[in-house]
Short mmCIF file of C-alpha atoms (C1' of nucleotides) in Angstrom, two decimals:
data_model
loop_
_atom_site.label_atom_id
_atom_site.label_comp_id
_atom_site.label_asym_id
_atom_site.label_seq_id
_atom_site.Cartn_x
_atom_site.Cartn_y
_atom_site.Cartn_z
CA MET A 1 -6.20 19.46 29.63
CA GLY A 2 -7.93 20.91 26.64
CA ALA A 3 -5.20 23.64 26.20
CA SER A 4 -2.26 21.41 26.54
CA GLN A 5 -3.88 18.81 24.12
CA LEU A 6 -4.53 21.43 21.57
CA ILE A 7 -1.13 22.73 21.59
CA HIS A 8 0.46 19.22 21.54
CA GLU A 9 -1.72 18.21 18.57
CA GLU A 10 -1.24 21.42 16.69
CA LEU A 11 2.42 21.23 16.88
CA ASP A 12 2.49 17.74 16.01
CA ARG A 13 0.34 17.70 13.07
CA GLN A 14 2.03 20.75 11.71
CA LEU A 15 5.40 18.81 11.80
CA GLN A 16 3.95 15.81 10.45
CA ARG A 17 2.39 17.59 7.60
CA ASP A 18 5.27 19.98 6.55
CA SER A 19 8.16 17.79 7.62
CA SER A 20 6.96 14.32 7.98
CA MET A 21 7.99 13.77 11.35
CA PRO A 22 6.30 13.60 14.61
CA HIS A 23 7.07 16.17 17.29
CA THR A 24 9.03 13.42 19.36
CA TYR A 25 11.51 12.95 16.33
CA TYR A 26 11.99 16.72 16.14
CA VAL A 27 13.08 17.12 19.79
CA ILE A 28 15.54 14.30 19.40
CA LEU A 29 17.14 16.06 16.57
CA VAL A 30 17.26 19.30 18.30
CA LYS A 31 18.89 17.90 21.45
CA LEU A 32 21.58 16.03 19.39
CA SER A 33 22.06 19.22 17.16
CA GLU A 34 22.97 21.20 20.22
CA ALA A 35 25.22 18.43 21.75
CA LYS A 36 29.10 18.48 21.42
CA ASP A 37 29.84 16.61 18.07
CA ARG A 38 26.05 16.43 17.58
CA THR A 39 26.58 13.10 19.75
CA LEU A 40 24.93 12.01 22.77
CA ARG A 41 24.53 8.70 24.88
CA MET A 42 21.17 6.99 24.57
CA SER A 43 20.49 7.23 28.10
CA ASP A 44 21.64 10.81 28.46
CA LEU A 45 19.26 11.81 25.45
CA ALA A 46 16.25 9.64 26.99
CA THR A 47 16.88 11.66 30.28
CA GLU A 48 17.06 15.02 28.57
CA LEU A 49 13.98 14.15 26.57
CA ASN A 50 12.04 12.63 29.63
CA SER A 51 11.68 9.82 27.52
CA SER A 52 11.76 6.21 28.24
CA GLN A 53 14.66 4.31 26.91
CA SER A 54 12.35 1.97 25.22
CA ARG A 55 10.58 4.98 23.45
CA LEU A 56 14.02 6.44 22.67
CA SER A 57 15.45 3.21 21.17
CA HIS A 58 12.20 2.59 18.78
CA ALA A 59 12.54 6.18 17.70
CA VAL A 60 16.38 6.16 16.90
CA SER A 61 15.55 3.24 15.00
CA ARG A 62 13.21 4.72 12.69
CA LEU A 63 15.56 7.82 12.45
CA GLU A 64 18.54 5.56 11.40
CA GLU A 65 16.17 4.07 8.63
CA ARG A 66 15.65 7.65 7.49
CA GLY A 67 19.37 8.31 7.79
CA TRP A 68 18.93 11.07 10.16
CA VAL A 69 20.85 9.63 13.03
CA ARG A 70 23.64 7.03 13.27
CA ARG A 71 24.25 4.88 16.41
CA VAL A 72 27.81 4.58 17.23
CA PRO A 73 29.09 1.67 19.80
CA CYS A 74 31.18 2.92 22.48
CA ALA A 75 34.62 1.34 22.95
CA ALA A 76 35.17 2.35 26.40
CA ASP A 77 31.99 0.77 27.80
CA ARG A 78 30.32 -1.61 25.38
CA ARG A 79 26.82 -1.43 26.79
CA VAL A 80 26.83 2.26 25.70
CA SER A 81 25.55 3.28 22.47
CA TRP A 82 25.99 6.94 21.07
CA ALA A 83 23.67 8.47 18.98
CA GLU A 84 24.97 10.97 16.38
CA LEU A 85 23.09 13.49 14.17
CA THR A 86 23.99 13.04 10.54
CA ASP A 87 24.26 15.80 7.81
CA ASP A 88 21.13 14.70 6.56
CA GLY A 89 19.43 14.90 9.91
CA PHE A 90 20.85 18.12 10.36
CA ALA A 91 19.42 19.37 7.14
CA ALA A 92 15.97 17.61 8.09
CA LEU A 93 15.97 19.59 11.12
CA THR A 94 17.03 22.91 9.50
CA ALA A 95 14.19 22.52 7.03
CA ALA A 96 11.62 21.69 9.79
CA ALA A 97 12.66 24.48 12.38
CA PRO A 98 11.10 27.63 10.67
CA GLY A 99 7.64 26.09 10.49
CA HIS A 100 7.75 24.96 13.90
CA VAL A 101 8.89 27.87 15.40
CA GLU A 102 6.03 29.74 13.82
CA ALA A 103 3.53 27.25 14.87
CA VAL A 104 4.72 27.56 18.38
CA ARG A 105 4.01 31.29 18.19
CA ARG A 106 0.75 30.81 16.71
CA VAL A 107 -0.65 28.34 19.01
CA LEU A 108 0.78 29.75 22.24
CA PHE A 109 2.79 32.98 22.49
CA ASP A 110 0.97 35.10 20.06
CA ARG A 111 -2.08 34.33 22.29
CA ILE A 112 -0.80 35.30 25.66
CA ASP A 113 1.08 38.62 26.68
CA PRO A 114 4.62 38.85 28.29
CA GLU A 115 3.24 39.05 31.77
CA GLN A 116 1.20 35.81 31.16
CA VAL A 117 4.36 34.02 29.68
CA LYS A 118 6.18 34.73 32.82
CA ARG A 119 3.47 33.53 35.08
CA LEU A 120 3.16 30.41 32.92
CA ALA A 121 6.86 29.68 33.49
CA GLU A 122 6.36 30.17 36.95
CA ILE A 123 3.66 27.44 37.09
CA CYS A 124 5.42 24.96 34.84
CA ALA A 125 8.55 25.34 37.18
CA ALA A 126 6.37 24.42 40.13
CA VAL A 127 4.84 21.43 38.33
CA LEU A 128 8.36 20.32 37.50
CA ALA A 129 9.98 21.04 40.70
CA ASP A 130 11.58 18.31 42.87
CA ARG A 131 10.69 15.52 40.36
CA VAL A 132 12.11 12.18 41.02
CA PRO A 133 12.23 10.50 37.60
CA HIS A 134 9.74 8.05 37.26
CA PRO A 135 10.48 4.40 37.00
CA ARG A 136 10.51 3.42 33.27
CA MET B 1 6.04 20.93 26.95
CA GLY B 2 7.84 19.19 29.86
CA ALA B 3 5.27 20.07 32.45
CA SER B 4 2.30 19.36 30.16
CA GLN B 5 3.77 16.10 29.25
CA LEU B 6 4.45 15.17 32.81
CA ILE B 7 0.84 15.82 33.85
CA HIS B 8 -0.31 13.75 30.69
CA GLU B 9 1.74 10.85 31.52
CA GLU B 10 1.28 10.72 35.15
CA LEU B 11 -2.55 10.95 34.88
CA ASP B 12 -2.38 8.31 32.24
CA ARG B 13 -0.09 5.99 34.27
CA GLN B 14 -2.22 6.00 37.35
CA LEU B 15 -5.38 5.18 35.25
CA GLN B 16 -3.92 2.61 33.41
CA ARG B 17 -2.27 1.17 36.48
CA ASP B 18 -5.08 1.33 38.93
CA SER B 19 -8.06 1.29 36.63
CA SER B 20 -6.68 -0.47 33.39
CA MET B 21 -8.07 2.49 31.26
CA PRO B 22 -6.20 5.33 29.30
CA HIS B 23 -7.03 8.81 30.48
CA THR B 24 -8.89 9.05 26.94
CA TYR B 25 -11.26 6.33 28.23
CA TYR B 26 -11.93 7.70 31.40
CA VAL B 27 -12.97 11.02 29.87
CA ILE B 28 -15.47 9.50 27.72
CA LEU B 29 -17.01 7.66 30.64
CA VAL B 30 -17.16 11.06 32.66
CA LYS B 31 -18.97 12.94 29.81
CA LEU B 32 -21.42 10.01 29.21
CA SER B 33 -22.03 9.93 33.00
CA GLU B 34 -22.88 13.62 33.08
CA ALA B 35 -25.27 13.27 30.11
CA LYS B 36 -29.01 13.03 30.22
CA ASP B 37 -29.93 9.25 30.17
CA ARG B 38 -26.18 8.65 30.19
CA THR B 39 -26.42 8.86 26.57
CA LEU B 40 -24.71 11.02 23.80
CA ARG B 41 -24.53 10.95 20.11
CA MET B 42 -21.28 10.02 18.87
CA SER B 43 -20.56 13.02 17.04
CA ASP B 44 -21.70 15.31 20.04
CA LEU B 45 -19.50 13.15 22.12
CA ALA B 46 -16.38 13.60 19.69
CA THR B 47 -17.06 17.32 19.65
CA GLU B 48 -17.07 17.61 23.72
CA LEU B 49 -14.06 15.62 23.99
CA ASN B 50 -12.04 17.53 21.24
CA SER B 51 -11.61 14.07 19.66
CA SER B 52 -11.87 13.02 16.11
CA GLN B 53 -14.81 10.81 15.33
CA SER B 54 -12.34 8.23 14.22
CA ARG B 55 -10.61 8.06 17.60
CA LEU B 56 -13.85 8.13 19.43
CA SER B 57 -15.25 5.23 17.26
CA HIS B 58 -12.27 3.00 17.91
CA ALA B 59 -12.45 3.89 21.62
CA VAL B 60 -16.23 3.21 22.07
CA SER B 61 -15.47 -0.30 20.30
CA ARG B 62 -13.21 -1.21 22.90
CA LEU B 63 -15.41 0.22 25.72
CA GLU B 64 -18.37 -1.96 24.22
CA GLU B 65 -15.92 -5.13 24.39
CA ARG B 66 -15.62 -4.40 28.09
CA GLY B 67 -19.32 -3.77 28.45
CA TRP B 68 -18.91 -0.44 29.62
CA VAL B 69 -20.81 1.34 27.01
CA ARG B 70 -23.57 0.19 24.60
CA ARG B 71 -24.22 1.48 21.04
CA VAL B 72 -27.82 2.25 20.15
CA PRO B 73 -28.80 3.09 16.66
CA CYS B 74 -31.02 6.05 16.17
CA ALA B 75 -34.51 5.58 14.83
CA ALA B 76 -34.99 9.20 13.49
CA ASP B 77 -31.85 9.62 11.55
CA ARG B 78 -30.37 6.13 10.76
CA ARG B 79 -26.85 7.56 10.09
CA VAL B 80 -26.54 8.67 13.92
CA SER B 81 -25.39 6.30 16.89
CA TRP B 82 -26.03 7.04 20.27
CA ALA B 83 -23.39 5.96 22.82
CA GLU B 84 -24.84 4.58 26.39
CA LEU B 85 -23.11 4.23 29.38
CA THR B 86 -23.84 0.88 31.00
CA ASP B 87 -24.32 0.15 34.72
CA ASP B 88 -20.95 -1.59 34.55
CA GLY B 89 -19.33 1.44 33.01
CA PHE B 90 -20.69 3.62 35.62
CA ALA B 91 -19.41 1.22 38.25
CA ALA B 92 -16.00 1.44 36.55
CA LEU B 93 -15.94 5.09 36.63
CA THR B 94 -17.04 5.29 40.19
CA ALA B 95 -14.18 2.97 40.98
CA ALA B 96 -11.66 4.98 39.16
CA ALA B 97 -12.51 8.59 40.15
CA PRO B 98 -11.20 8.90 43.50
CA GLY B 99 -7.69 7.71 42.53
CA HIS B 100 -7.79 9.98 39.54
CA VAL B 101 -8.80 12.96 41.46
CA GLU B 102 -6.13 12.58 43.97
CA ALA B 103 -3.64 11.98 41.11
CA VAL B 104 -4.82 15.47 39.84
CA ARG B 105 -4.27 17.16 42.96
CA ARG B 106 -0.78 15.58 43.44
CA VAL B 107 0.53 16.64 39.89
CA LEU B 108 -0.91 19.99 39.47
CA PHE B 109 -2.96 21.63 42.25
CA ASP B 110 -0.91 20.69 45.30
CA ARG B 111 1.96 22.42 43.41
CA ILE B 112 0.37 25.80 42.76
CA ASP B 113 -1.36 28.28 45.07
CA PRO B 114 -4.70 29.67 44.38
CA GLU B 115 -3.45 32.83 42.63
CA GLN B 116 -1.50 30.52 40.13
CA VAL B 117 -4.62 28.37 39.49
CA LYS B 118 -6.46 31.60 38.49
CA ARG B 119 -3.65 32.57 36.17
CA LEU B 120 -3.21 29.26 34.63
CA ALA B 121 -7.15 29.38 33.99
CA GLU B 122 -6.75 32.62 32.28
CA ILE B 123 -3.80 31.53 30.17
CA CYS B 124 -5.53 28.24 29.03
CA ALA B 125 -8.63 30.35 27.98
CA ALA B 126 -6.43 32.58 25.96
CA VAL B 127 -5.02 29.60 24.39
CA LEU B 128 -8.40 28.10 23.59
CA ALA B 129 -10.19 31.38 22.64
CA ASP B 130 -11.74 31.57 19.13
CA ARG B 131 -10.86 28.24 18.09
CA VAL B 132 -12.16 26.95 14.83
CA PRO B 133 -12.48 23.26 15.31
CA HIS B 134 -9.72 21.52 13.34
CA PRO B 135 -10.47 19.41 10.12
CA ARG B 136 -10.39 15.85 11.38
"C1'" DC C 1 -38.33 13.25 -8.70
"C1'" DC C 2 -33.39 12.63 -8.63
"C1'" DC C 3 -28.53 13.56 -8.95
"C1'" DA C 4 -25.04 15.61 -6.40
"C1'" DC C 5 -23.33 16.96 -2.16
"C1'" DA C 6 -23.21 17.04 2.98
"C1'" DT C 7 -23.37 14.41 7.26
"C1'" DG C 8 -22.49 10.53 10.62
"C1'" DC C 9 -19.94 7.10 11.37
"C1'" DT C 10 -16.76 3.08 10.72
"C1'" DT C 11 -12.88 0.58 8.88
"C1'" DG C 12 -7.92 -0.73 7.93
"C1'" DA C 13 -3.38 -0.02 7.67
"C1'" DG C 14 0.66 2.25 9.45
"C1'" DA C 15 2.84 4.59 13.17
"C1'" DG C 16 4.27 5.56 17.78
"C1'" DT C 17 4.06 4.24 22.63
"C1'" DT C 18 4.12 1.19 26.50
"C1'" DC C 19 5.31 -2.51 29.39
"C1'" DA C 20 7.56 -6.36 30.41
"C1'" DA C 21 11.11 -9.32 29.22
"C1'" DG C 22 15.48 -10.30 27.55
"C1'" DT C 23 20.55 -9.64 26.25
"C1'" DA C 24 24.85 -8.20 27.48
"C1'" DA C 25 28.45 -6.03 29.73
"C1'" DG C 26 30.19 -3.69 33.92
"C1'" DG C 27 30.96 -3.63 39.21
"C1'" DT C 28 31.43 -5.88 43.73
"C1'" DG C 29 31.18 -8.54 48.23
"C1'" DG C 30 32.56 -12.59 50.04
"C1'" DC D 1 37.41 -14.84 41.22
"C1'" DC D 2 32.99 -15.73 40.54
"C1'" DA D 3 28.00 -15.80 41.45
"C1'" DC D 4 25.09 -11.62 41.93
"C1'" DC D 5 23.35 -7.17 41.12
"C1'" DT D 6 23.25 -3.19 38.46
"C1'" DT D 7 23.42 -0.62 34.30
"C1'" DA D 8 22.56 0.18 29.40
"C1'" DC D 9 20.09 -0.72 25.74
"C1'" DT D 10 16.85 -3.58 22.73
"C1'" DT D 11 13.08 -6.43 21.54
"C1'" DG D 12 8.25 -7.81 20.77
"C1'" DA D 13 3.58 -7.76 21.51
"C1'" DA D 14 -0.49 -5.30 22.73
"C1'" DC D 15 -2.64 -1.03 22.22
"C1'" DT D 16 -3.95 3.56 20.96
"C1'" DC D 17 -4.12 7.00 17.58
"C1'" DT D 18 -3.91 9.15 12.87
"C1'" DC D 19 -4.93 9.43 8.25
"C1'" DA D 20 -7.46 8.35 4.25
"C1'" DA D 21 -10.86 5.85 2.18
"C1'" DG D 22 -15.39 3.78 2.33
"C1'" DC D 23 -20.37 2.97 3.54
"C1'" DA D 24 -24.97 4.45 4.19
"C1'" DT D 25 -27.94 7.76 5.06
"C1'" DG D 26 -30.03 12.61 4.75
"C1'" DT D 27 -31.08 16.93 1.85
"C1'" DG D 28 -31.41 20.55 -1.46
"C1'" DG D 29 -31.59 22.65 -6.31
"C1'" DG D 30 -32.99 21.84 -11.07
#
DNA sequence: CCCACATGCTTGAGAGTTCAAGTAAGGTGG
DNA sequence: CCACCTTACTTGAACTCTCAAGCATGTGGG
């Protein structure tokens, strides 16, 4: 718990300090940037992020205020909302990425050897295996 | 990140649901229960928990409201505050512990073998090694 | 002795998260 | 075809955490 807490806090602090965004928001931008048309359904985005819909909805609201994400209503199914990464959002992500990547190395990968990386991957896979998504 | 987030959320959810306390509070109770006279200086407690003093102060305030912890002013150094676990607090911890322990097994230890436990411990130790406590 | 700095802790405001509830729209069995 | 369930998402309130600032209270050099 100490190790995972440390990693989480360190990454969050770095992003907050250098790019004024929590790690949660960074990951949202990443997922959107990788998606086709930089657009994803809200619920798919939530699933990919292991996030509750509520959390995502709140987060996207903040990201919209910053002009980094835009909500686009879906014509085919009007319950659905698309989240689209704006150019400003992509720029913010581009600016934040190098520092974040460096932090990831610093807190984790520079501290363990390649063999340990492999072992850690196996352990994490075991923890995540056969997971029924939790009721949210 | 997915694995550590899952573990965190699962443990937090279980404690919140079954014992109405966040994991943070549980750990505070644990540390106090293990301390001599079930009492610890606020700053020592914060250090042991890798918590900011601010976070601890807020948390202890809530725990005091519940009657689980008591603040005792220190006569020798009047800046210092002792945090003392009350009998009610100890009872709450006793009630919460079995469910929590079970959850810990369920989310982690039942999913990896003894060899992996050892490897994970080494990796976590490497992540935590030579850590200068962060400015808080 | 005393001023400046360090230490221990608290406070308040701003943010993010959670949970429960709410709205709206899409399916579906009788 | 219409009550009823499900799906998609949002909302609001309560709660925790963070950060910066704010007290007191010790302590050490001149």
